mmCIF file of C-alpha atoms in Angstrom:
data_model
loop_
_atom_site.group_PDB
_atom_site.id
_atom_site.type_symbol
_atom_site.label_atom_id
_atom_site.label_comp_id
_atom_site.label_asym_id
_atom_site.label_seq_id
_atom_site.Cartn_x
_atom_site.Cartn_y
_atom_site.Cartn_z
ATOM 1 C CA UNK G 176 11.722 -7.152 14.226
ATOM 2 C CA UNK G 177 14.554 -6.315 11.402
ATOM 3 C CA UNK G 178 12.651 -3.397 10.297
ATOM 4 C CA UNK G 179 15.373 -0.154 10.431
ATOM 5 C CA UNK G 180 13.383 2.964 11.957
ATOM 6 C CA UNK G 181 14.381 6.767 11.630
ATOM 7 C CA UNK G 182 13.645 9.655 14.436
ATOM 8 C CA UNK G 183 12.841 12.287 11.641
ATOM 9 C CA UNK G 184 10.918 12.532 8.220
ATOM 10 C CA UNK G 185 13.239 13.656 5.135
ATOM 11 C CA UNK G 186 15.764 14.584 8.148
ATOM 12 C CA UNK G 187 14.200 17.821 8.802
ATOM 13 C CA UNK G 188 10.234 17.097 10.026
ATOM 14 C CA UNK G 189 8.763 15.372 12.885
ATOM 15 C CA UNK G 190 7.425 11.623 11.758
ATOM 16 C CA UNK G 191 3.762 12.667 12.804
ATOM 17 C CA UNK G 192 4.051 15.534 10.186
ATOM 18 C CA UNK G 193 5.998 13.015 8.002
ATOM 19 C CA UNK G 194 3.434 10.373 8.602
ATOM 20 C CA UNK G 195 0.526 12.787 8.111
ATOM 21 C CA UNK G 196 1.600 14.099 4.856
ATOM 22 C CA UNK G 197 2.436 10.363 3.504
ATOM 23 C CA UNK G 198 -1.335 9.436 4.475
ATOM 24 C CA UNK G 199 -2.061 12.807 2.690
ATOM 25 C CA UNK G 200 -0.156 12.140 -0.222
ATOM 26 C CA UNK G 201 -1.214 8.540 -0.584
ATOM 27 C CA UNK G 202 -4.999 9.423 -0.403
ATOM 28 C CA UNK G 203 -4.715 12.084 -3.557
ATOM 29 C CA UNK G 204 -2.989 9.275 -5.562
ATOM 30 C CA UNK G 205 -4.710 6.410 -4.577
ATOM 31 C CA UNK G 206 -8.415 8.453 -5.592
ATOM 32 C CA UNK G 207 -6.401 9.616 -8.940
ATOM 33 C CA UNK G 208 -5.403 6.535 -9.886
ATOM 34 C CA UNK G 209 -8.666 4.657 -8.197
ATOM 35 C CA UNK G 210 -10.993 6.961 -10.696
ATOM 36 C CA UNK G 211 -8.138 6.959 -13.671
ATOM 37 C CA UNK G 212 -8.161 3.149 -14.066
ATOM 38 C CA UNK G 213 -11.951 2.789 -15.127
ATOM 39 C CA UNK G 214 -11.113 5.658 -17.985
ATOM 40 C CA UNK G 215 -7.882 3.707 -19.307
ATOM 41 C CA UNK G 216 -10.218 0.429 -19.199
ATOM 42 C CA UNK G 217 -12.518 1.888 -21.226
ATOM 43 C CA UNK G 218 -10.211 3.728 -24.020
ATOM 44 C CA UNK G 219 -8.664 0.450 -24.119
ATOM 45 C CA UNK G 220 -12.175 -1.552 -24.490
ATOM 46 C CA UNK G 221 -12.669 0.987 -27.635
ATOM 47 C CA UNK G 222 -9.137 -0.377 -28.958
ATOM 48 C CA UNK G 223 -9.905 -3.792 -28.358
ATOM 49 C CA UNK G 224 -12.788 -3.644 -30.059
ATOM 50 C CA UNK G 225 -11.484 -1.905 -33.297
ATOM 51 C CA UNK G 226 -8.809 -4.199 -33.513
ATOM 52 C CA UNK G 227 -10.557 -7.444 -32.789
ATOM 53 C CA UNK G 228 -13.290 -6.270 -35.415
ATOM 54 C CA UNK G 229 -10.436 -6.061 -37.792
ATOM 55 C CA UNK G 230 -8.774 -9.333 -37.082
ATOM 56 C CA UNK G 231 -9.645 -12.376 -39.711
ATOM 57 C CA UNK G 232 -7.615 -15.597 -38.288
ATOM 58 C CA UNK G 233 -9.834 -17.024 -35.497
ATOM 59 C CA UNK G 234 -6.390 -17.760 -33.295
ATOM 60 C CA UNK G 235 -5.086 -14.101 -33.814
ATOM 61 C CA UNK G 236 -8.874 -13.545 -32.095
ATOM 62 C CA UNK G 237 -8.380 -15.570 -29.386
ATOM 63 C CA UNK G 238 -4.912 -14.361 -28.281
ATOM 64 C CA UNK G 239 -5.983 -10.821 -28.567
ATOM 65 C CA UNK G 240 -9.198 -11.709 -26.474
ATOM 66 C CA UNK G 241 -6.855 -13.828 -23.743
ATOM 67 C CA UNK G 242 -4.621 -10.492 -23.503
ATOM 68 C CA UNK G 243 -7.747 -8.332 -23.164
ATOM 69 C CA UNK G 244 -9.086 -10.258 -20.241
ATOM 70 C CA UNK G 245 -5.985 -10.506 -18.424
ATOM 71 C CA UNK G 246 -5.497 -6.668 -18.680
ATOM 72 C CA UNK G 247 -8.929 -6.210 -17.182
ATOM 73 C CA UNK G 248 -8.386 -8.545 -14.397
ATOM 74 C CA UNK G 249 -5.583 -6.743 -13.920
ATOM 75 C CA UNK G 250 -6.991 -3.746 -13.703
ATOM 76 C CA UNK G 251 -9.757 -5.101 -11.547
ATOM 77 C CA UNK G 252 -7.476 -5.910 -8.904
ATOM 78 C CA UNK G 253 -5.230 -2.677 -9.089
ATOM 79 C CA UNK G 254 -8.444 -0.628 -9.136
ATOM 80 C CA UNK G 255 -9.661 -2.951 -6.049
ATOM 81 C CA UNK G 256 -6.141 -1.875 -4.459
ATOM 82 C CA UNK G 257 -6.225 1.371 -5.212
ATOM 83 C CA UNK G 258 -10.148 1.575 -3.882
ATOM 84 C CA UNK G 259 -8.935 0.067 -0.450
ATOM 85 C CA UNK G 260 -6.030 1.761 -0.378
ATOM 86 C CA UNK G 261 -7.688 5.331 -0.543
ATOM 87 C CA UNK G 262 -9.557 4.248 2.460
ATOM 88 C CA UNK G 263 -6.053 2.875 4.783
ATOM 89 C CA UNK G 264 -4.774 6.493 3.758
ATOM 90 C CA UNK G 265 -7.643 8.195 5.324
ATOM 91 C CA UNK G 266 -7.496 5.986 8.731
ATOM 92 C CA UNK G 267 -3.568 6.920 8.460
ATOM 93 C CA UNK G 268 -3.894 10.621 8.454
ATOM 94 C CA UNK G 269 -6.809 10.190 11.295
ATOM 95 C CA UNK G 270 -4.243 7.836 12.957
ATOM 96 C CA UNK G 271 -1.634 10.431 12.849
ATOM 97 C CA UNK G 272 -4.357 13.079 13.981
ATOM 98 C CA UNK G 273 -5.198 11.114 17.069
ATOM 99 C CA UNK G 274 -2.727 9.329 17.590
ATOM 100 C CA UNK G 275 -4.033 6.214 17.308
ATOM 101 C CA UNK G 276 -1.541 3.177 16.156
ATOM 102 C CA UNK G 277 -4.185 0.737 15.408
ATOM 103 C CA UNK G 278 -5.747 3.049 12.352
ATOM 104 C CA UNK G 279 -2.026 3.092 10.962
ATOM 105 C CA UNK G 280 -1.944 -1.128 10.561
ATOM 106 C CA UNK G 281 -4.024 -1.331 7.458
ATOM 107 C CA UNK G 282 -1.780 1.463 5.912
ATOM 108 C CA UNK G 283 1.321 -0.293 6.942
ATOM 109 C CA UNK G 284 0.089 -3.645 5.076
ATOM 110 C CA UNK G 285 -0.948 -1.492 1.884
ATOM 111 C CA UNK G 286 2.652 -0.353 1.742
ATOM 112 C CA UNK G 287 4.241 -3.947 2.001
ATOM 113 C CA UNK G 288 1.966 -5.546 -0.257
ATOM 114 C CA UNK G 289 2.873 -2.438 -2.404
ATOM 115 C CA UNK G 290 6.768 -3.049 -1.959
ATOM 116 C CA UNK G 291 5.762 -6.394 -3.169
ATOM 117 C CA UNK G 292 3.923 -5.363 -6.155
ATOM 118 C CA UNK G 293 6.729 -2.953 -7.061
ATOM 119 C CA UNK G 294 9.057 -5.528 -6.766
ATOM 120 C CA UNK G 295 7.015 -7.553 -9.329
ATOM 121 C CA UNK G 296 7.074 -4.120 -11.404
ATOM 122 C CA UNK G 297 10.686 -4.085 -11.597
ATOM 123 C CA UNK G 298 11.307 -7.605 -12.143
ATOM 124 C CA UNK G 299 9.146 -7.659 -15.338
ATOM 125 C CA UNK G 300 10.750 -4.761 -16.368
ATOM 126 C CA UNK G 301 13.853 -6.634 -16.212
ATOM 127 C CA UNK G 302 12.492 -9.456 -17.698
ATOM 128 C CA UNK G 303 11.469 -6.854 -20.817
ATOM 129 C CA UNK G 304 14.656 -5.527 -21.315
ATOM 130 C CA UNK G 305 16.097 -8.865 -21.243
ATOM 131 C CA UNK G 306 13.865 -10.379 -23.416
ATOM 132 C CA UNK G 307 12.494 -7.448 -25.499
ATOM 133 C CA UNK G 308 15.255 -5.029 -25.367
ATOM 134 C CA UNK G 309 15.680 -1.653 -24.685
ATOM 135 C CA UNK G 310 11.971 -0.410 -24.462
ATOM 136 C CA UNK G 311 11.445 -1.480 -21.001
ATOM 137 C CA UNK G 312 14.195 0.872 -19.203
ATOM 138 C CA UNK G 313 12.100 3.545 -18.453
ATOM 139 C CA UNK G 314 9.415 1.189 -17.115
ATOM 140 C CA UNK G 315 12.389 -0.283 -14.742
ATOM 141 C CA UNK G 316 13.342 3.098 -13.833
ATOM 142 C CA UNK G 317 10.242 4.378 -12.689
ATOM 143 C CA UNK G 318 9.480 1.068 -10.561
ATOM 144 C CA UNK G 319 12.683 1.548 -9.058
ATOM 145 C CA UNK G 320 12.116 5.491 -8.118
ATOM 146 C CA UNK G 321 8.648 4.464 -6.759
ATOM 147 C CA UNK G 322 10.016 0.785 -4.857
ATOM 148 C CA UNK G 323 12.509 3.388 -3.321
ATOM 149 C CA UNK G 324 9.866 5.826 -2.132
ATOM 150 C CA UNK G 325 7.517 3.133 -1.189
ATOM 151 C CA UNK G 326 10.343 1.687 1.324
ATOM 152 C CA UNK G 327 10.986 4.857 2.625
ATOM 153 C CA UNK G 328 7.739 5.931 3.502
ATOM 154 C CA UNK G 329 6.731 2.183 5.106
ATOM 155 C CA UNK G 330 10.125 2.388 7.140
ATOM 156 C CA UNK G 331 9.155 5.941 8.004
ATOM 157 C CA UNK G 332 5.197 4.821 8.523
ATOM 158 C CA UNK G 333 6.254 1.690 10.818
ATOM 159 C CA UNK G 334 9.107 4.295 12.958
ATOM 160 C CA UNK G 335 5.812 6.082 13.434
ATOM 161 C CA UNK G 336 3.840 3.190 14.633
ATOM 162 C CA UNK G 337 6.174 1.905 16.944
ATOM 163 C CA UNK G 338 6.597 5.160 18.647
ATOM 164 C CA UNK G 339 3.236 5.580 19.231
ATOM 165 C CA UNK G 340 3.027 1.739 20.476
ATOM 166 C CA UNK G 341 5.604 3.117 22.902
ATOM 167 C CA UNK G 342 4.351 6.089 23.930
ATOM 168 C CA UNK G 343 0.920 4.448 24.312
ATOM 169 C CA UNK G 344 2.527 2.003 26.743
ATOM 170 C CA UNK G 345 4.401 4.612 29.013
ATOM 171 C CA UNK G 346 1.396 6.337 29.163
ATOM 172 C CA UNK G 347 -0.258 2.913 30.774
ATOM 173 C CA UNK G 348 2.301 2.483 33.210
ATOM 174 C CA UNK G 349 2.623 5.910 34.153
ATOM 175 C CA UNK G 350 -1.243 6.230 35.247
ATOM 176 C CA UNK G 351 -1.054 3.048 36.771
ATOM 177 C CA UNK G 352 -3.706 1.778 34.778
ATOM 178 C CA UNK G 353 -1.564 -2.085 34.458
ATOM 179 C CA UNK G 354 -2.841 -4.130 37.031
ATOM 180 C CA UNK G 355 -0.349 -6.177 39.328
ATOM 181 C CA UNK G 356 -1.460 -9.232 40.132
ATOM 182 C CA UNK G 357 -2.870 -8.819 43.693
ATOM 183 C CA UNK G 358 -4.852 -6.734 41.972
ATOM 184 C CA UNK G 359 -6.524 -9.114 39.917
ATOM 185 C CA UNK G 360 -9.930 -10.073 40.918
ATOM 186 C CA UNK G 361 -10.161 -13.681 41.709
ATOM 187 C CA UNK G 362 -13.120 -15.767 41.686
ATOM 188 C CA UNK G 363 -14.357 -17.105 45.194
ATOM 189 C CA UNK G 364 -16.464 -20.049 44.906
ATOM 190 C CA UNK G 365 -19.142 -20.591 48.221
ATOM 191 C CA UNK G 366 -19.010 -23.881 49.844
ATOM 192 C CA UNK G 367 -22.072 -25.372 51.339
#
């Protein structure tokens, strides 16, 4: 693949330490967001109810209802993503400690999805700056910082995953678990 590799995490820690730190921080942030978003949804639902009851025009009520439903669907998807990310982060920390690359795969996929989501957020912020004005500059800056951190975490975790795969392959070769063609059992059919 064309994914760049690194030898160290933050130029001073081993990839294993970095992978464990990334998994641990991701677990903490994912748990915080997975529990924080439903609280935000409750606050927004109360605000929606107050605004909805104060409106008299049916078109404005309909538009507000559509925006609220879209917001709730996005919040539900984001909460689901964060819940899966908690599982992936825990598997990542276990995989790093036990040197099991298979446990890291889900986290790598979740990081890739996170990079795509950050790209979409950054694009939305740029569109917001163009259409609405400078209000979205802060959103763009935060989105770009998170995007850079996600890309770096992806590169580090993928480098560690690749290292674990290579070490496991080397150990298999050294212990002789790889069978040659002569050692593979053959089926023998008996003829009458």
